[in-house]
PDB file of C-alpha atoms in Angstrom:
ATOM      1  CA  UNK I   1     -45.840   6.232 -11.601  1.00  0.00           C
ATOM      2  CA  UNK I   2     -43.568   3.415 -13.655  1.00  0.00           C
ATOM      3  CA  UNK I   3     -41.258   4.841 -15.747  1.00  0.00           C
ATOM      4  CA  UNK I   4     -39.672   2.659 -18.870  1.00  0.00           C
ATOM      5  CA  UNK I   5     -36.632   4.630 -20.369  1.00  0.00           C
ATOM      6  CA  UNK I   6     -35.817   3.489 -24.252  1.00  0.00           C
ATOM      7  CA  UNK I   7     -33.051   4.553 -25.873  1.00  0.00           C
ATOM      8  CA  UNK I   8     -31.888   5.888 -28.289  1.00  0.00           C
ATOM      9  CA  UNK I   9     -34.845   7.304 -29.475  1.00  0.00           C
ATOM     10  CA  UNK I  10     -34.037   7.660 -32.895  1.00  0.00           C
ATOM     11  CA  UNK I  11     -30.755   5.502 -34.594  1.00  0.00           C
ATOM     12  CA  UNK I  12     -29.770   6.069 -38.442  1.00  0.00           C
ATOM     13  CA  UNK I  13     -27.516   3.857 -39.837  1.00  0.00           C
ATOM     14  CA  UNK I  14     -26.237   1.696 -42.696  1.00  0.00           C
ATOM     15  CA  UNK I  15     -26.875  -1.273 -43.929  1.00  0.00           C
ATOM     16  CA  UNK I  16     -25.002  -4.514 -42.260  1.00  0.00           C
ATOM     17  CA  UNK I  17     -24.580  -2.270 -38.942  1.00  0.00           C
ATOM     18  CA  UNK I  18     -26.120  -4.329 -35.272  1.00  0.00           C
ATOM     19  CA  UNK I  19     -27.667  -1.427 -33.617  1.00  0.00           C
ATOM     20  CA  UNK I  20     -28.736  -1.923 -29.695  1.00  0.00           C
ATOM     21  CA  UNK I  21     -31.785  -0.456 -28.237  1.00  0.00           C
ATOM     22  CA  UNK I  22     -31.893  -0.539 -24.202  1.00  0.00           C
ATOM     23  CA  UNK I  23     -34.967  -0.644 -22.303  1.00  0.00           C
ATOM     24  CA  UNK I  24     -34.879   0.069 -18.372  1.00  0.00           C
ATOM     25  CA  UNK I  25     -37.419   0.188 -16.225  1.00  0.00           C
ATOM     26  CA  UNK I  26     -36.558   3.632 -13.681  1.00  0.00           C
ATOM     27  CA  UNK I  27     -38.492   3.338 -10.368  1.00  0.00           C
ATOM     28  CA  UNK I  28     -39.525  -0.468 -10.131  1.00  0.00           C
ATOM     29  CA  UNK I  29     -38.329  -4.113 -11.060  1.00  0.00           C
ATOM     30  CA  UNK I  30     -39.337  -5.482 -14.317  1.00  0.00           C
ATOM     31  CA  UNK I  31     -40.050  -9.075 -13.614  1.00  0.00           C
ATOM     32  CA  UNK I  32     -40.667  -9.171 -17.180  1.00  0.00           C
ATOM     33  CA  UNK I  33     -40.038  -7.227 -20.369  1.00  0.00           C
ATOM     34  CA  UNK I  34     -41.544  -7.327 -24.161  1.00  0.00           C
ATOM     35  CA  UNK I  35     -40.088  -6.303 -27.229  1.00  0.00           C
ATOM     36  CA  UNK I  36     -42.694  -5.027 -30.196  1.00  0.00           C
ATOM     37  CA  UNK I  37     -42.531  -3.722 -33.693  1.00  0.00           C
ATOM     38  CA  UNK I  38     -44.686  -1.257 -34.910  1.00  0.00           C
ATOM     39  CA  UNK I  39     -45.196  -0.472 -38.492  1.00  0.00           C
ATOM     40  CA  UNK I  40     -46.097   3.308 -39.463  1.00  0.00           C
ATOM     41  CA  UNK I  41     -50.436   3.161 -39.000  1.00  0.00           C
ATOM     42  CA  UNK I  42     -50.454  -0.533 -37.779  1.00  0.00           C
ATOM     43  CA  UNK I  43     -50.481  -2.013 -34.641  1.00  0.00           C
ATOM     44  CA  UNK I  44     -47.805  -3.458 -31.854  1.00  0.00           C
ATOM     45  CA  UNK I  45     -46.523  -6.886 -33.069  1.00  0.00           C
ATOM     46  CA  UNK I  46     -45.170  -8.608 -30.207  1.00  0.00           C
ATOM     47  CA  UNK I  47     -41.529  -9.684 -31.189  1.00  0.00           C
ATOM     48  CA  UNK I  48     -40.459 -11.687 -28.074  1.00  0.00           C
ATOM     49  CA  UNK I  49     -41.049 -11.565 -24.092  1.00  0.00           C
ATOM     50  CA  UNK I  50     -37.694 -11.714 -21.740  1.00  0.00           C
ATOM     51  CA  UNK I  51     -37.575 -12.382 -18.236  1.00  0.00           C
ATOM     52  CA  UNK I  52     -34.444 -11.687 -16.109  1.00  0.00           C
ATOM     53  CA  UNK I  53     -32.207 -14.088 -16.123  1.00  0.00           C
ATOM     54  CA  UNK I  54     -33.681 -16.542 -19.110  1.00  0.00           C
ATOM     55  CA  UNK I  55     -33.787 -16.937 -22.495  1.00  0.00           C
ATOM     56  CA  UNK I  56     -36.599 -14.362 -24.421  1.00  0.00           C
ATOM     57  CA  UNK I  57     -39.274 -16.183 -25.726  1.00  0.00           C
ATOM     58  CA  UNK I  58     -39.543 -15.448 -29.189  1.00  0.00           C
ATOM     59  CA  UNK I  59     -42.690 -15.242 -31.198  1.00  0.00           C
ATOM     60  CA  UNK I  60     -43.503 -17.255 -34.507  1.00  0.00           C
ATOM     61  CA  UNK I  61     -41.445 -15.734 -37.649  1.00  0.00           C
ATOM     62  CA  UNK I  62     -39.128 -13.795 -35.302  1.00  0.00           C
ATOM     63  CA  UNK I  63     -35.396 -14.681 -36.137  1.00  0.00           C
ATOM     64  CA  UNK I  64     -33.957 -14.578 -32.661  1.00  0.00           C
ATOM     65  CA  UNK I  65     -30.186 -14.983 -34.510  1.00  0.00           C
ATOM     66  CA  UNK I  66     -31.711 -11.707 -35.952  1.00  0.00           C
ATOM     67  CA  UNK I  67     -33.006  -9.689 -32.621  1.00  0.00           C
ATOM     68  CA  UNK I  68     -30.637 -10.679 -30.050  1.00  0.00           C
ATOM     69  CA  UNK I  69     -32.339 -10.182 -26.977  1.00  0.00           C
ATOM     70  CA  UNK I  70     -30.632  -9.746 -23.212  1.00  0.00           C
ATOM     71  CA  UNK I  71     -32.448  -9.118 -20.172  1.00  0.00           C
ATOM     72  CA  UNK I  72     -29.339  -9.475 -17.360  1.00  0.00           C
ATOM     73  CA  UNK I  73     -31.376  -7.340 -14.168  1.00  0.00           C
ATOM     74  CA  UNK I  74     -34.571  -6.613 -13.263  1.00  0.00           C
ATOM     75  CA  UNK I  75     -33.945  -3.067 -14.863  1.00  0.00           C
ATOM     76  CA  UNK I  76     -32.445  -3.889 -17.997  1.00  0.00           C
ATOM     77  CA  UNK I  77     -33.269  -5.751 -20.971  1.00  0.00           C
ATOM     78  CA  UNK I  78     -31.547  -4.930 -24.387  1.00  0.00           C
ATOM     79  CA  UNK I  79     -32.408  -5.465 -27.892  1.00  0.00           C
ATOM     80  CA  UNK I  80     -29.543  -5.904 -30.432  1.00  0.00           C
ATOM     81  CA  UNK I  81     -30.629  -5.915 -34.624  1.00  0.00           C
ATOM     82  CA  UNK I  82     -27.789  -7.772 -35.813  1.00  0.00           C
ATOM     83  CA  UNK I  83     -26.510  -7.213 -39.267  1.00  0.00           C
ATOM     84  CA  UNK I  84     -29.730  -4.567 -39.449  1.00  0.00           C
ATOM     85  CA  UNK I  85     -30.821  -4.322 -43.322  1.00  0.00           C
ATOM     86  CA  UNK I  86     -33.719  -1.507 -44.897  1.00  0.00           C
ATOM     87  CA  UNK I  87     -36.514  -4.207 -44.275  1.00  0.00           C
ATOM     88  CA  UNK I  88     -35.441  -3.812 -40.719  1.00  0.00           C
ATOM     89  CA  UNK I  89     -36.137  -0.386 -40.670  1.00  0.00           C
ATOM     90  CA  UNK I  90     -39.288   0.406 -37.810  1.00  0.00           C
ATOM     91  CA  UNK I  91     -40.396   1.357 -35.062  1.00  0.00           C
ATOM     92  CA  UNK I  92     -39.749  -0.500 -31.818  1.00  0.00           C
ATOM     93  CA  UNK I  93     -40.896  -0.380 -28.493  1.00  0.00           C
ATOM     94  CA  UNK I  94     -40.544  -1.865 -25.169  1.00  0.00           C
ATOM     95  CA  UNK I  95     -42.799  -2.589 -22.230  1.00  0.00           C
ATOM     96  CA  UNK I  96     -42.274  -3.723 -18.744  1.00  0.00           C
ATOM     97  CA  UNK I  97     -44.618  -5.127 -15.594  1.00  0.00           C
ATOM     98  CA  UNK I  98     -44.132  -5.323 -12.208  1.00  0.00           C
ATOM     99  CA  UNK I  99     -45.908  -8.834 -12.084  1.00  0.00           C
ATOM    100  CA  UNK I 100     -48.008 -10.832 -14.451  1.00  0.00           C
ATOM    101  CA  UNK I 101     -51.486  -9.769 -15.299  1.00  0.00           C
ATOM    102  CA  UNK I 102     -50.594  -6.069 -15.035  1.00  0.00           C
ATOM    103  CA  UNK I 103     -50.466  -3.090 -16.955  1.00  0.00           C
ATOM    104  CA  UNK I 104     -47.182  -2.912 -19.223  1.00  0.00           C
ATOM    105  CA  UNK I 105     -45.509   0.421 -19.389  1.00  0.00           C
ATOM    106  CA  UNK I 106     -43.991   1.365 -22.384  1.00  0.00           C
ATOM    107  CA  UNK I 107     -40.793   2.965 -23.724  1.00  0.00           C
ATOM    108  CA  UNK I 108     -40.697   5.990 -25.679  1.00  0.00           C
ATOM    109  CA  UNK I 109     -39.584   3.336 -28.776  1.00  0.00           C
ATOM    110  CA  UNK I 110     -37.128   3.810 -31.032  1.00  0.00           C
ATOM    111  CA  UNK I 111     -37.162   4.380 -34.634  1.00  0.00           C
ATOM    112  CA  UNK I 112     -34.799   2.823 -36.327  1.00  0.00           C
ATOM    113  CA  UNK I 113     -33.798   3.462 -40.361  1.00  0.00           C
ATOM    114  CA  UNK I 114     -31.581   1.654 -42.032  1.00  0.00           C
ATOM    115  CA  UNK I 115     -29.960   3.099 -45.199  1.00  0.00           C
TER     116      UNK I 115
ATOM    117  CA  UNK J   1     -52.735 -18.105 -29.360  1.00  0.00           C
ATOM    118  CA  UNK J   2     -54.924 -15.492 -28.953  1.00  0.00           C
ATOM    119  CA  UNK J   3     -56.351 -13.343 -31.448  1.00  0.00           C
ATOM    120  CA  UNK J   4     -57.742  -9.973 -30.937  1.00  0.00           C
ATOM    121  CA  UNK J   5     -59.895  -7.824 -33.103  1.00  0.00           C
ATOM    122  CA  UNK J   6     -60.878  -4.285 -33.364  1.00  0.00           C
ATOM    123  CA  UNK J   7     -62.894  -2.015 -35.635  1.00  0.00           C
ATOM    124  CA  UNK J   8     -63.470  -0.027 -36.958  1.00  0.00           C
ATOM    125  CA  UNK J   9     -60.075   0.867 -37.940  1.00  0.00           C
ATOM    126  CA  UNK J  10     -61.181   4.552 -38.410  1.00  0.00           C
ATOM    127  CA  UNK J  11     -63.363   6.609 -36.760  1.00  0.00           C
ATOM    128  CA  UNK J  12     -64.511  10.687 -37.347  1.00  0.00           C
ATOM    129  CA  UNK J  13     -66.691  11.874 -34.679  1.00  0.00           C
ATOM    130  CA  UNK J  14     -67.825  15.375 -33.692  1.00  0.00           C
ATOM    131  CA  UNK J  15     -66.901  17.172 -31.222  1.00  0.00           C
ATOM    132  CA  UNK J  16     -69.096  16.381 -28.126  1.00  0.00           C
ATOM    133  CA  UNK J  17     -70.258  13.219 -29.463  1.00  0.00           C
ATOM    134  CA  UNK J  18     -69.794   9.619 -28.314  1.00  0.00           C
ATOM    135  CA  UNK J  19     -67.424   7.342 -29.536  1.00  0.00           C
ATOM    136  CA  UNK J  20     -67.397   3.576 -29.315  1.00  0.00           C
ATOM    137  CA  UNK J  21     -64.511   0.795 -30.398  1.00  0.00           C
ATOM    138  CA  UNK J  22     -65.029  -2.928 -30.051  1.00  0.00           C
ATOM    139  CA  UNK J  23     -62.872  -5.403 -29.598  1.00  0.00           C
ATOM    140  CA  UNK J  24     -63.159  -9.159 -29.849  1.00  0.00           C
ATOM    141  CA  UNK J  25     -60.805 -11.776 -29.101  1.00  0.00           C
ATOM    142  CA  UNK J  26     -60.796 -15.756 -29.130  1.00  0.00           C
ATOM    143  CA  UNK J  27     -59.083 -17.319 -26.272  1.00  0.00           C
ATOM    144  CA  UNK J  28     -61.656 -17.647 -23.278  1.00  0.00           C
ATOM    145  CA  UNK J  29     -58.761 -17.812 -20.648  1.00  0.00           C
ATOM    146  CA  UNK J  30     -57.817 -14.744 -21.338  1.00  0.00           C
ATOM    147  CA  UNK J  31     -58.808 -12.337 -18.449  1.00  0.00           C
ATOM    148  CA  UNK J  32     -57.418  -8.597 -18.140  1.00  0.00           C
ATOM    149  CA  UNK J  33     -58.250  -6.304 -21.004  1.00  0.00           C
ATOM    150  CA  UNK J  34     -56.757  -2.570 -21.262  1.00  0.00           C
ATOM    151  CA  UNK J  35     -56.929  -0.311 -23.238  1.00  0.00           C
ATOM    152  CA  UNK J  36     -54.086   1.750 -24.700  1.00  0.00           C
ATOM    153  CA  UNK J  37     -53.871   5.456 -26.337  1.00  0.00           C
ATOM    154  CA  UNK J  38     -51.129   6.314 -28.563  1.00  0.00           C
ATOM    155  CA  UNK J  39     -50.322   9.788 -29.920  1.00  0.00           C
ATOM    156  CA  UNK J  40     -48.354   9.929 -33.518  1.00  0.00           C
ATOM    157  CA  UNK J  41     -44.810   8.762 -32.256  1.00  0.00           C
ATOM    158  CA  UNK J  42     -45.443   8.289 -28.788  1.00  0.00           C
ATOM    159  CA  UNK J  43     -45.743   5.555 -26.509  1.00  0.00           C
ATOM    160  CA  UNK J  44     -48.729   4.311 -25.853  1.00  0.00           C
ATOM    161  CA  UNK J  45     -50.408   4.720 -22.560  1.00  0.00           C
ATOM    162  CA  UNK J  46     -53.159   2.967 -20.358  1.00  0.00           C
ATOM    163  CA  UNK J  47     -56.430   4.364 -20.045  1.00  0.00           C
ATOM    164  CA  UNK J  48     -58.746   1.931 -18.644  1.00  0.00           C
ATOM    165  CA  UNK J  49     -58.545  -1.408 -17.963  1.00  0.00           C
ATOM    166  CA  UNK J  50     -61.382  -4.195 -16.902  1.00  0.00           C
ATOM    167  CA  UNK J  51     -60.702  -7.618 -15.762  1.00  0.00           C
ATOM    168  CA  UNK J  52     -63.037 -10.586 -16.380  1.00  0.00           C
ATOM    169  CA  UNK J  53     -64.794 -10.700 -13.126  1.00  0.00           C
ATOM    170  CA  UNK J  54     -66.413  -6.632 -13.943  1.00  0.00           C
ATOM    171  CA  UNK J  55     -68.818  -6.168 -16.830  1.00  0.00           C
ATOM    172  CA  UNK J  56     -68.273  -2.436 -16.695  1.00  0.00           C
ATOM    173  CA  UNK J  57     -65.743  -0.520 -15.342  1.00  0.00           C
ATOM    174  CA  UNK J  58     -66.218   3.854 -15.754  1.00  0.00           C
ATOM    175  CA  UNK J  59     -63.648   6.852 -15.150  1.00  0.00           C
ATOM    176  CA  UNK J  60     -64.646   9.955 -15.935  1.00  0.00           C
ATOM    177  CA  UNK J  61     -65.317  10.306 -20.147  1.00  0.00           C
ATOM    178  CA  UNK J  62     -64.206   6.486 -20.460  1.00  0.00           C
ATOM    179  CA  UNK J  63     -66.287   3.427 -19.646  1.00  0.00           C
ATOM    180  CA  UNK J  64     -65.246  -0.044 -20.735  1.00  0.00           C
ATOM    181  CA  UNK J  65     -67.469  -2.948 -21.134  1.00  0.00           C
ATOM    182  CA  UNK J  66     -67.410  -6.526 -20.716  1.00  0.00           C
ATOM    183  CA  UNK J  67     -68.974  -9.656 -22.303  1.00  0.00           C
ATOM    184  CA  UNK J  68     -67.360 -12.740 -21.626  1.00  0.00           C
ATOM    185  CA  UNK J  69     -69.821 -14.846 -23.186  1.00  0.00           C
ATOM    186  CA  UNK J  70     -69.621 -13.296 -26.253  1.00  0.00           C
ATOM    187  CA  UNK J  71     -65.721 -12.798 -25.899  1.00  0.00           C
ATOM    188  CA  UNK J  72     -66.211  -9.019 -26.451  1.00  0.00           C
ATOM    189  CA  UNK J  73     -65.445  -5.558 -24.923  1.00  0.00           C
ATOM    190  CA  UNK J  74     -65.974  -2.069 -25.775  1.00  0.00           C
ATOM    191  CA  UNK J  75     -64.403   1.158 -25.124  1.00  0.00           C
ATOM    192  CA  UNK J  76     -66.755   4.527 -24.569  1.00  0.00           C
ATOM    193  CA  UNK J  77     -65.609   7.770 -24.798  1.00  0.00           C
ATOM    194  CA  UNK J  78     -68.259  10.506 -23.975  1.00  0.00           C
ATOM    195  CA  UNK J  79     -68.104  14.299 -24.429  1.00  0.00           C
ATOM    196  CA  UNK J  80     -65.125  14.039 -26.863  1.00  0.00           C
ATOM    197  CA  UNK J  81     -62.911  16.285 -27.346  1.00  0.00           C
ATOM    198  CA  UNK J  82     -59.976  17.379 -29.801  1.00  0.00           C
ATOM    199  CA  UNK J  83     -57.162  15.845 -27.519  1.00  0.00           C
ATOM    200  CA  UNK J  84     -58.541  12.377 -27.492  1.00  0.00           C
ATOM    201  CA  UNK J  85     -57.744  12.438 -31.406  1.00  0.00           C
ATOM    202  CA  UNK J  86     -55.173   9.244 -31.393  1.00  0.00           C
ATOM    203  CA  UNK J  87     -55.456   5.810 -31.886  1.00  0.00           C
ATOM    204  CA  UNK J  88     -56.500   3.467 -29.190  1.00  0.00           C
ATOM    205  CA  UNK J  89     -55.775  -0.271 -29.088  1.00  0.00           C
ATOM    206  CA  UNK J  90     -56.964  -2.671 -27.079  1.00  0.00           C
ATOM    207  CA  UNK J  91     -55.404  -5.945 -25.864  1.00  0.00           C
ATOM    208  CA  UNK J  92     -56.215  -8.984 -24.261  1.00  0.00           C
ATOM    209  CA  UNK J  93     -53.882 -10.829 -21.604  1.00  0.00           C
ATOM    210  CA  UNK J  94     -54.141 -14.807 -21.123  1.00  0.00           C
ATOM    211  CA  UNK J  95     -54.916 -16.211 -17.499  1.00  0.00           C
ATOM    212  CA  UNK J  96     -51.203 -17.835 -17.936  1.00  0.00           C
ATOM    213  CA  UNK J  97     -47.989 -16.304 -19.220  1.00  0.00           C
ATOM    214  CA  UNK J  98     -47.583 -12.693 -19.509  1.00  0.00           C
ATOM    215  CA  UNK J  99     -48.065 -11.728 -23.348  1.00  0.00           C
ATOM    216  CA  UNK J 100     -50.720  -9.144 -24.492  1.00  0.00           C
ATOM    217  CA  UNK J 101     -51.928  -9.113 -27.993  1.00  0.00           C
ATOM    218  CA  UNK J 102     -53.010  -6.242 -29.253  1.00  0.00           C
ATOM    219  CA  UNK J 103     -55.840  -4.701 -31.661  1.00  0.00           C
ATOM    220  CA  UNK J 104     -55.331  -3.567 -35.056  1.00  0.00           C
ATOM    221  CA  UNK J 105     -55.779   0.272 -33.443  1.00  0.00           C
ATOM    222  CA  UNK J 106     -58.846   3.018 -34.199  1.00  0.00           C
ATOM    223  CA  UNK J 107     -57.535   5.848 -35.489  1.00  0.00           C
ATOM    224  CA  UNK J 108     -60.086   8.446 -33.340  1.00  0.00           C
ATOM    225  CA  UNK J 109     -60.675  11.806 -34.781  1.00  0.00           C
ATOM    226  CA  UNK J 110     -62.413  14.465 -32.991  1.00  0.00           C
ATOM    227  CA  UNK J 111     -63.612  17.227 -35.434  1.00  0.00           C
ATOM    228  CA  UNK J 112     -63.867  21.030 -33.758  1.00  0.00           C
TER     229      UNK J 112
END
């Protein structure tokens, strides 16, 4: 079945670091990826959608100067927390789909703390 | 934009029992609605899914139900067990674009 690799899984850091996150899908072109947040017992807050070669489409209250977003391939889409601070601190996760209207497959997300 | 609801946000069941989570959601274009189970720190994963031309769709323990006119679906878990103890979300996926928006989550617990 589709496999989306995350990593890293788990990133500690300090405060005013960028941390990346990468997000690849393994056996099958991504036409599309999507970047969520999830808060510890709350749901998946979609943060932005990115499809190779464009710019993400950001959702409303997400700084994109904030979550830097990169999708260069079909395989590959990056997320980069710039200037990360302890607010920023959560777990995120990414999906991808083969085409539109499918199921997304997820990442193994990455939890990010930020001292 | 589409908004999706779910409840209840907790739910204990016994062993064996049924188990039911609704969903709602608001945008009447939207047309593919799966349902996700994720373990504590895990990635969520598909279960079932139902598009809006089935009213039902079954596998196995887990049925999923469709109303369009009402703009509501269901997930049905039968027979459960203590491994289904997660939380499930569901999600709903407009006829254009490719986001998903998501449920608030159950939190399922199965008690031995």
């Amino acid at each position: 079945g589709a496999v989306v690799s995350q990593h890293p899984s788990w990133v500690i850091c300090k405060s005013g670091t960028s941390v990346k996150i990468e997000c690849r899908s393994l056996d099958f072109q991504a036409t599309t990826m999507f970047w969520y947040r999830q808060f510890p017992k709350q749901s998946l807050m979609l943060m932005a959608t990115s499809n190779e070669g464009s710019k993400a489409t950001y959702e409303q209250g997400v700084e994109k100067d904030k979550f830097l977003i990169n999708h260069a391939s079909l395989t590959l889409s990056t997320l980069t927390v710039t200037s990360a601070h302890p607010e920023d601190s959560s777990f995120y996760i990414c999906s991808a789909i083969f085409y539109s209207n499918q199921p997304q497959h997820f990442g193994d997300g990455t939890r990010l703390s930020i001292l | 934009g589409e908004n999706v609801e779910q409840h209840p946000s907790t739910l204990s069941v016994q062993e064996g029992d049924s188990a039911v989570i609704k969903c709602t959601y608001s945008d009447s274009a939207s047309n593919y609605f799966p349902w996700y189970k994720q373990e504590l720190g895990k990635r969520p994963q598909l279960i079932i899914d139902i598009r809006s031309n089935v009213g039902e769709k079954k596998d196995q323990r887990i049925a999923v139900t469709l109303n369009k006119t009402a703009k509501h679906f269901s997930l049905h878990i039968t027979e459960t067990q203590p491994e289904d103890s997660a939380v499930y979300f569901c999600a709903a996926s407009l006829n254009t674009g490719n986001q998903f928006y998501f449920g608030t989550g159950t939190s399922l617990t199965v008690i031995p």
